[in-house]
Amino acid sequence: METKRLPRVYSAARPTGRQHIGNYLGAIQNYVKLQESFQSIYAIADVHALTTVETTQGLKENCLEMALDWFAAGIEPEKSIVFLQSNVPQVMELHTYLSMVVAIGKLTDLPTFKEKVRMHPQNVNYGLLGYPVLMSADILLFKADFVPVGIDQAPHLEFAREIVRSFNFRYQTKVLIEPQMKATATPKIIGTDGVNKMSKSLDNDIELAADEKTTEKRVRSMVTDTNRVMRTDPGNPDICNVYAFHKTFSPAELCAEIDRECRVAGIGCVDCKKKLAANLNAALAPLRERRAELAKNPARVWEILHDGAQRASLIADDTIRDVRDAIGLAQA
Ligand code: ADP
């Protein structure tokens, strides 16, 4: 029996390499905050990545780059368990057991599956169909009480909760815990195109740890209020993505000034972007310094991930033992 423990949160993200500002504001900052009041478990979902990647070339580097950004942003290995999903293979075992209580129709009906089929028609593999089952296995393996998810992932979490009910009913057990959704006040960060969610694959992202010059260049390319064609045209900050960024990265007085001046063409987009780039660079400077320091010693980062996997394994072993027992498998 487990002794009373801190409530647990679990979250994972596929290894997309160097993180962008959308990842930072939408997920990482929240991870950092949660580790203060929860036992936090964060995985780099390299197994999930296999469902869609065309090649595994660069996969290891992407894991490392992502971990560097996570740690530089303030996820602390002393407070959180951070590991690579493939390094805790117990999840694959739980996935198999869970797959027996999931109807195929449920999987094919999920909007996320339909979307992936549309995006990767040449590669509709079995793993892709089972993606939410593996995700459920991740969450349930660690008996997570809460899963911080954006609203787009809500159906997956509901799916995990249904699996728990099916599994516990089928084997007349209480071994799996229904995770609660911890709805995050996640802002949807719009990319430099001013239209779409910031995303690496759309090439509309601004990397967290880019150098100052690259950041300036990316900010210069940001689409502003498209109705403002000439410098002399008044603009509307309410529909301008550059202004949205100012609200996050610039002091209130500057935001108020831009809000006022933009509407009367007192400030042009070029100047407005220069100010944003300067503030963005200043805000991210400490993170970038920490990252550069960590990047000098990749072996240390692998060590932290290894240690994370060891700690995660202890929890995973407990669950697997209880699950086998509940199913009625002999443990000779
Ligand atoms: P995954 O496929 O694992 O969700 P992503 O790289 O798409 O990987 O996202 C990782 C995390 O960053 C997720 O929690 C996601 O919601 C968040 N995220 C990614 N892009 C944005 C964005 N533009 N705005 C807000 N949050 C984002």
Coordinates of C-alpha atoms and ligand atoms in Angstrom, one line a residue:
M1 CA 0.0 0.0 0.0
E2 CA 1.2 3.5 -0.8
T3 CA 1.5 5.9 2.0
K4 CA -0.1 9.3 1.7
R5 CA 1.6 11.3 -1.0
L6 CA 1.5 14.7 -2.6
P7 CA -1.0 14.9 -5.4
R8 CA 0.7 14.0 -8.7
V9 CA 0.7 15.7 -12.0
Y10 CA 1.9 14.1 -15.2
S11 CA 2.5 15.7 -18.6
A12 CA 4.4 14.8 -21.7
A13 CA 5.3 16.3 -25.0
R14 CA 6.8 14.8 -28.0
P15 CA 10.5 15.7 -28.6
T16 CA 10.3 18.6 -31.0
G17 CA 13.8 19.8 -30.4
R18 CA 14.4 23.4 -29.5
Q19 CA 11.3 24.9 -28.0
H20 CA 9.5 28.0 -29.1
I21 CA 7.7 30.7 -27.3
G22 CA 4.4 28.9 -27.8
N23 CA 5.7 25.9 -26.0
Y24 CA 7.1 28.1 -23.3
L25 CA 4.0 30.2 -22.5
G26 CA 1.6 27.4 -23.3
A27 CA 3.2 24.5 -21.4
I28 CA 6.7 24.9 -19.9
Q29 CA 5.9 27.9 -17.7
N30 CA 3.0 25.9 -16.3
Y31 CA 5.2 22.9 -15.6
V32 CA 7.6 25.1 -13.7
K33 CA 4.7 26.5 -11.6
L34 CA 3.1 23.1 -10.9
Q35 CA 6.3 21.5 -9.5
E36 CA 6.0 23.8 -6.5
S37 CA 2.8 22.2 -5.2
F38 CA 2.6 18.8 -6.9
Q39 CA 4.8 15.8 -7.3
S40 CA 5.5 16.5 -11.0
I41 CA 6.3 14.0 -13.6
Y42 CA 7.3 15.2 -17.0
A43 CA 8.1 12.9 -19.9
I44 CA 9.6 13.5 -23.3
A45 CA 7.4 11.3 -25.4
D46 CA 9.9 9.8 -27.8
V47 CA 7.8 6.6 -28.3
H48 CA 4.8 8.7 -29.3
A49 CA 7.0 10.5 -31.7
L50 CA 7.6 7.3 -33.6
T51 CA 4.0 7.3 -34.8
T52 CA 4.5 10.1 -37.2
V53 CA 8.2 10.7 -37.7
E54 CA 9.6 9.7 -41.1
T55 CA 13.1 9.1 -39.8
T56 CA 14.6 8.7 -36.3
Q57 CA 17.6 10.6 -37.4
G58 CA 18.0 13.5 -35.0
L59 CA 15.5 12.1 -32.5
K60 CA 18.1 11.8 -29.7
E61 CA 19.3 15.4 -30.4
N62 CA 15.7 16.6 -30.3
C63 CA 15.3 15.0 -26.9
L64 CA 18.4 16.7 -25.6
E65 CA 17.5 20.1 -27.1
M66 CA 14.1 19.9 -25.6
A67 CA 15.4 18.9 -22.2
L68 CA 17.9 21.8 -22.3
D69 CA 15.1 24.2 -22.8
W70 CA 13.0 22.6 -20.1
F71 CA 15.8 22.8 -17.5
A72 CA 16.9 26.2 -18.6
A73 CA 13.3 27.4 -18.2
G74 CA 13.2 26.3 -14.6
I75 CA 12.0 22.7 -14.4
E76 CA 14.2 21.4 -11.6
P77 CA 15.2 17.8 -11.4
E78 CA 15.2 18.1 -7.6
K79 CA 11.5 18.9 -7.7
S80 CA 10.3 17.1 -10.8
I81 CA 10.9 13.7 -12.3
V82 CA 11.9 14.3 -15.9
F83 CA 12.7 11.4 -18.2
L84 CA 12.5 9.9 -21.7
Q85 CA 9.3 7.8 -22.2
S86 CA 11.3 5.0 -23.9
N87 CA 13.5 4.7 -20.9
V88 CA 10.6 3.5 -18.7
P89 CA 9.4 0.6 -20.9
Q90 CA 6.8 -0.5 -18.3
V91 CA 4.5 1.9 -20.2
M92 CA 4.5 -0.5 -23.2
E93 CA 3.4 -3.3 -21.0
L94 CA 0.5 -1.3 -19.5
H95 CA -0.4 -0.2 -23.0
T96 CA -0.9 -3.8 -24.0
Y97 CA -3.1 -4.6 -21.0
L98 CA -5.2 -1.5 -21.6
S99 CA -5.6 -2.3 -25.3
M100 CA -7.7 -5.3 -24.3
V101 CA -10.4 -3.0 -22.9
V102 CA -10.6 -0.5 -25.7
A103 CA -13.0 -0.9 -28.6
I104 CA -11.5 -0.1 -32.0
G105 CA -14.5 2.1 -32.9
K106 CA -13.7 4.4 -30.1
L107 CA -10.2 5.0 -31.5
T108 CA -11.2 5.5 -35.1
D109 CA -13.9 8.0 -33.9
L110 CA -11.5 10.3 -32.2
P111 CA -11.1 13.6 -34.0
T112 CA -7.4 13.6 -33.4
F113 CA -7.0 10.2 -35.2
K114 CA -9.1 11.5 -38.2
E115 CA -6.9 14.6 -38.3
K116 CA -3.7 12.5 -38.3
V117 CA -5.0 10.2 -41.0
R118 CA -5.7 13.3 -43.1
M119 CA -2.2 14.6 -42.4
H120 CA -0.3 11.3 -42.9
P121 CA -2.4 9.3 -45.4
Q122 CA 0.7 7.2 -46.4
N123 CA 1.4 6.2 -42.8
V124 CA -1.7 5.2 -41.0
N125 CA 0.0 2.7 -38.7
Y126 CA -1.3 0.6 -35.8
G127 CA 0.7 2.8 -33.4
L128 CA -1.1 5.9 -34.6
L129 CA -4.4 4.3 -33.9
G130 CA -3.2 3.3 -30.4
Y131 CA -1.7 6.7 -29.7
P132 CA -4.4 7.6 -27.1
V133 CA -4.0 4.2 -25.5
L134 CA -0.3 4.7 -25.0
M135 CA -1.1 8.2 -23.7
S136 CA -3.5 6.7 -21.2
A137 CA -0.9 4.2 -20.2
D138 CA 1.5 7.0 -19.5
I139 CA -0.9 8.8 -17.3
L140 CA -2.2 5.7 -15.5
L141 CA 1.2 4.2 -15.0
F142 CA 2.1 7.1 -12.7
K143 CA -1.3 7.2 -11.1
A144 CA -1.5 10.9 -11.9
D145 CA -4.2 12.8 -10.1
F146 CA -4.0 15.7 -12.5
V147 CA -3.0 16.2 -16.1
P148 CA -2.5 19.7 -17.2
V149 CA -3.9 19.8 -20.7
G150 CA -5.1 22.4 -23.2
I151 CA -8.7 22.1 -24.3
D152 CA -7.7 20.4 -27.6
Q153 CA -6.4 17.4 -25.5
A154 CA -9.6 17.1 -23.4
P155 CA -11.0 14.2 -25.5
H156 CA -7.8 12.2 -24.9
L157 CA -8.1 12.7 -21.1
E158 CA -11.7 11.7 -21.2
F159 CA -10.6 8.7 -23.1
A160 CA -8.1 7.8 -20.3
R161 CA -10.8 8.2 -17.7
E162 CA -13.1 5.8 -19.7
I163 CA -10.3 3.2 -19.9
V164 CA -9.9 3.4 -16.1
R165 CA -13.6 2.7 -15.7
S166 CA -13.5 -0.2 -18.2
F167 CA -10.4 -1.7 -16.8
N168 CA -11.4 -1.4 -13.1
F169 CA -14.9 -2.8 -13.9
R170 CA -13.6 -5.7 -16.0
Y171 CA -11.1 -6.8 -13.4
Q172 CA -13.2 -5.7 -10.4
T173 CA -10.4 -3.6 -9.1
K174 CA -9.6 0.0 -8.0
V175 CA -6.0 -0.2 -9.1
L176 CA -6.2 2.5 -11.7
I177 CA -7.0 6.0 -10.8
E178 CA -9.2 8.3 -12.9
P179 CA -7.1 11.4 -13.6
Q180 CA -8.6 14.8 -13.4
M181 CA -8.1 17.3 -16.1
K182 CA -6.3 20.4 -14.9
A183 CA -7.5 22.8 -17.4
T184 CA -4.7 25.2 -18.0
A185 CA -5.3 28.9 -18.7
T186 CA -3.1 28.2 -21.8
P187 CA -3.0 31.1 -24.1
K188 CA -2.9 30.0 -27.7
I189 CA 0.2 31.7 -28.9
I190 CA -0.1 32.9 -32.5
G191 CA 2.9 32.5 -34.8
T192 CA 4.8 35.1 -36.8
D193 CA 2.3 34.7 -39.6
G194 CA -0.3 36.4 -37.4
V195 CA -2.9 33.7 -38.1
N196 CA -1.9 30.2 -37.0
K197 CA -0.9 28.7 -33.7
M198 CA 2.9 29.0 -33.3
S199 CA 4.4 25.8 -34.5
K200 CA 7.7 24.6 -35.6
S201 CA 6.2 22.7 -38.6
L202 CA 4.6 25.9 -39.9
D203 CA 7.9 27.7 -39.6
N204 CA 6.1 30.6 -37.9
D205 CA 7.9 30.1 -34.6
I206 CA 10.3 32.1 -32.5
E207 CA 12.8 29.9 -30.7
L208 CA 13.2 30.5 -27.0
A209 CA 16.9 30.2 -27.1
A210 CA 17.6 31.8 -30.5
D211 CA 20.4 34.4 -30.4
E212 CA 19.4 38.1 -30.3
K213 CA 19.9 38.8 -34.0
T214 CA 17.8 35.8 -35.0
T215 CA 15.1 36.9 -32.6
E216 CA 15.1 40.4 -34.1
K217 CA 14.8 39.0 -37.6
R218 CA 11.9 36.7 -36.6
V219 CA 10.1 39.6 -34.8
R220 CA 10.7 41.8 -37.9
S221 CA 8.9 39.2 -40.0
M222 CA 5.8 39.2 -37.8
V223 CA 2.6 40.0 -39.5
T224 CA 0.8 43.0 -37.8
D225 CA -2.6 44.5 -38.3
T226 CA -3.1 43.8 -42.0
N227 CA -5.4 46.8 -42.5
R228 CA -2.5 49.0 -41.7
V229 CA -0.7 49.4 -45.0
M230 CA 1.1 52.7 -44.9
R231 CA 3.1 54.1 -42.0
T232 CA 0.6 56.9 -41.8
D233 CA -2.4 54.6 -41.5
P234 CA -3.7 54.2 -37.9
G235 CA -3.4 50.6 -36.6
N236 CA -5.5 48.5 -34.3
P237 CA -3.5 46.9 -31.5
D238 CA -6.5 44.8 -30.5
I239 CA -6.0 42.6 -33.6
C240 CA -2.2 42.9 -33.8
N241 CA -0.1 39.9 -32.8
V242 CA 2.9 42.0 -32.1
Y243 CA 0.9 43.9 -29.6
A244 CA -0.2 40.6 -28.0
F245 CA 3.4 39.8 -27.5
H246 CA 4.1 43.2 -26.0
K247 CA 1.4 42.5 -23.4
T248 CA 3.5 39.5 -22.3
F249 CA 7.0 40.8 -22.6
S250 CA 6.9 44.5 -22.2
P251 CA 6.2 46.7 -19.2
A252 CA 2.6 48.1 -18.7
E253 CA 3.7 51.7 -19.5
L254 CA 5.1 50.8 -22.8
C255 CA 2.0 48.7 -23.7
A256 CA -0.2 51.7 -22.8
E257 CA 2.0 53.9 -25.0
I258 CA 1.9 51.6 -28.0
D259 CA -1.8 51.1 -27.6
R260 CA -2.3 54.8 -27.7
E261 CA 0.3 55.7 -30.4
C262 CA -0.5 52.9 -32.8
R263 CA -4.1 54.0 -33.1
V264 CA -3.1 57.5 -34.2
A265 CA -0.1 56.3 -36.3
G266 CA 2.2 57.9 -33.8
I267 CA 4.4 54.8 -33.8
G268 CA 5.1 52.6 -36.9
C269 CA 5.3 48.8 -37.0
V270 CA 9.0 48.8 -37.5
D271 CA 9.7 50.7 -34.3
C272 CA 7.1 48.8 -32.4
K273 CA 8.8 45.5 -33.4
K274 CA 12.2 46.8 -32.5
K275 CA 10.9 47.5 -29.0
L276 CA 9.4 44.1 -28.8
A277 CA 12.6 42.3 -29.9
A278 CA 14.6 44.2 -27.3
N279 CA 12.2 43.3 -24.5
L280 CA 11.9 39.7 -25.7
N281 CA 15.7 39.4 -25.7
A282 CA 16.0 41.0 -22.3
A283 CA 13.3 38.7 -20.8
L284 CA 14.8 35.6 -22.2
A285 CA 18.4 36.4 -21.5
P286 CA 18.7 34.6 -18.2
L287 CA 17.1 31.5 -19.6
R288 CA 19.5 31.6 -22.6
E289 CA 22.5 32.0 -20.3
R290 CA 21.4 29.0 -18.2
R291 CA 20.9 27.0 -21.4
A292 CA 24.3 27.8 -22.8
E293 CA 25.8 26.8 -19.5
L294 CA 23.9 23.5 -19.5
A295 CA 24.7 22.8 -23.1
K296 CA 28.4 22.7 -22.4
N297 CA 27.8 19.5 -20.5
P298 CA 25.3 17.3 -22.4
A299 CA 26.5 14.2 -20.4
R300 CA 25.1 15.9 -17.3
V301 CA 21.7 16.3 -19.0
W302 CA 21.6 12.7 -20.0
E303 CA 22.5 11.8 -16.5
I304 CA 19.6 13.8 -15.1
L305 CA 17.3 12.1 -17.6
H306 CA 18.7 8.7 -16.6
D307 CA 18.1 9.5 -13.0
G308 CA 14.6 10.6 -13.8
A309 CA 13.9 7.3 -15.5
Q310 CA 15.1 5.4 -12.5
R311 CA 12.8 7.4 -10.2
A312 CA 9.9 7.0 -12.6
S313 CA 10.6 3.3 -12.8
L314 CA 10.1 2.8 -9.1
I315 CA 6.5 4.2 -9.4
A316 CA 5.9 2.3 -12.6
D317 CA 7.0 -1.1 -11.1
D318 CA 4.5 -0.7 -8.3
T319 CA 1.7 0.0 -10.7
I320 CA 2.6 -2.9 -13.0
R321 CA 2.8 -5.3 -10.1
D322 CA -0.7 -4.2 -8.9
V323 CA -2.1 -4.3 -12.4
R324 CA -0.8 -7.8 -13.2
D325 CA -2.2 -8.9 -9.9
A326 CA -5.6 -7.3 -10.6
I327 CA -5.8 -9.0 -14.0
G328 CA -5.0 -12.3 -12.5
L329 CA -1.7 -12.9 -14.2
A330 CA 0.6 -15.4 -12.4
Q331 CA 3.8 -13.9 -11.2
A332 CA 5.9 -16.9 -11.0
Ligands
ADP1 P1 2.8 17.8 -28.5 O1 2.4 17.2 -29.9 O2 3.4 16.8 -27.6 O3 1.6 18.5 -27.9 P2 3.8 20.3 -29.2 O4 5.2 20.7 -29.6 O5 2.7 20.5 -30.2 O6 3.9 18.8 -28.8 O7 3.4 21.0 -27.9 C1 4.0 20.8 -26.7 C2 3.3 21.7 -25.6 O8 3.4 23.0 -26.0 C3 1.8 21.3 -25.6 O9 1.4 21.4 -24.2 C4 1.1 22.4 -26.4 O10 -0.2 22.7 -26.0 C5 2.1 23.6 -26.1 N1 2.1 24.5 -27.3 C6 2.6 24.2 -28.5 N2 2.5 25.3 -29.3 C7 1.7 26.2 -28.7 C8 1.2 27.5 -29.0 N3 1.4 28.0 -30.2 N4 0.5 28.1 -28.1 C9 0.3 27.6 -26.8 N5 0.8 26.4 -26.5 C10 1.5 25.7 -27.3

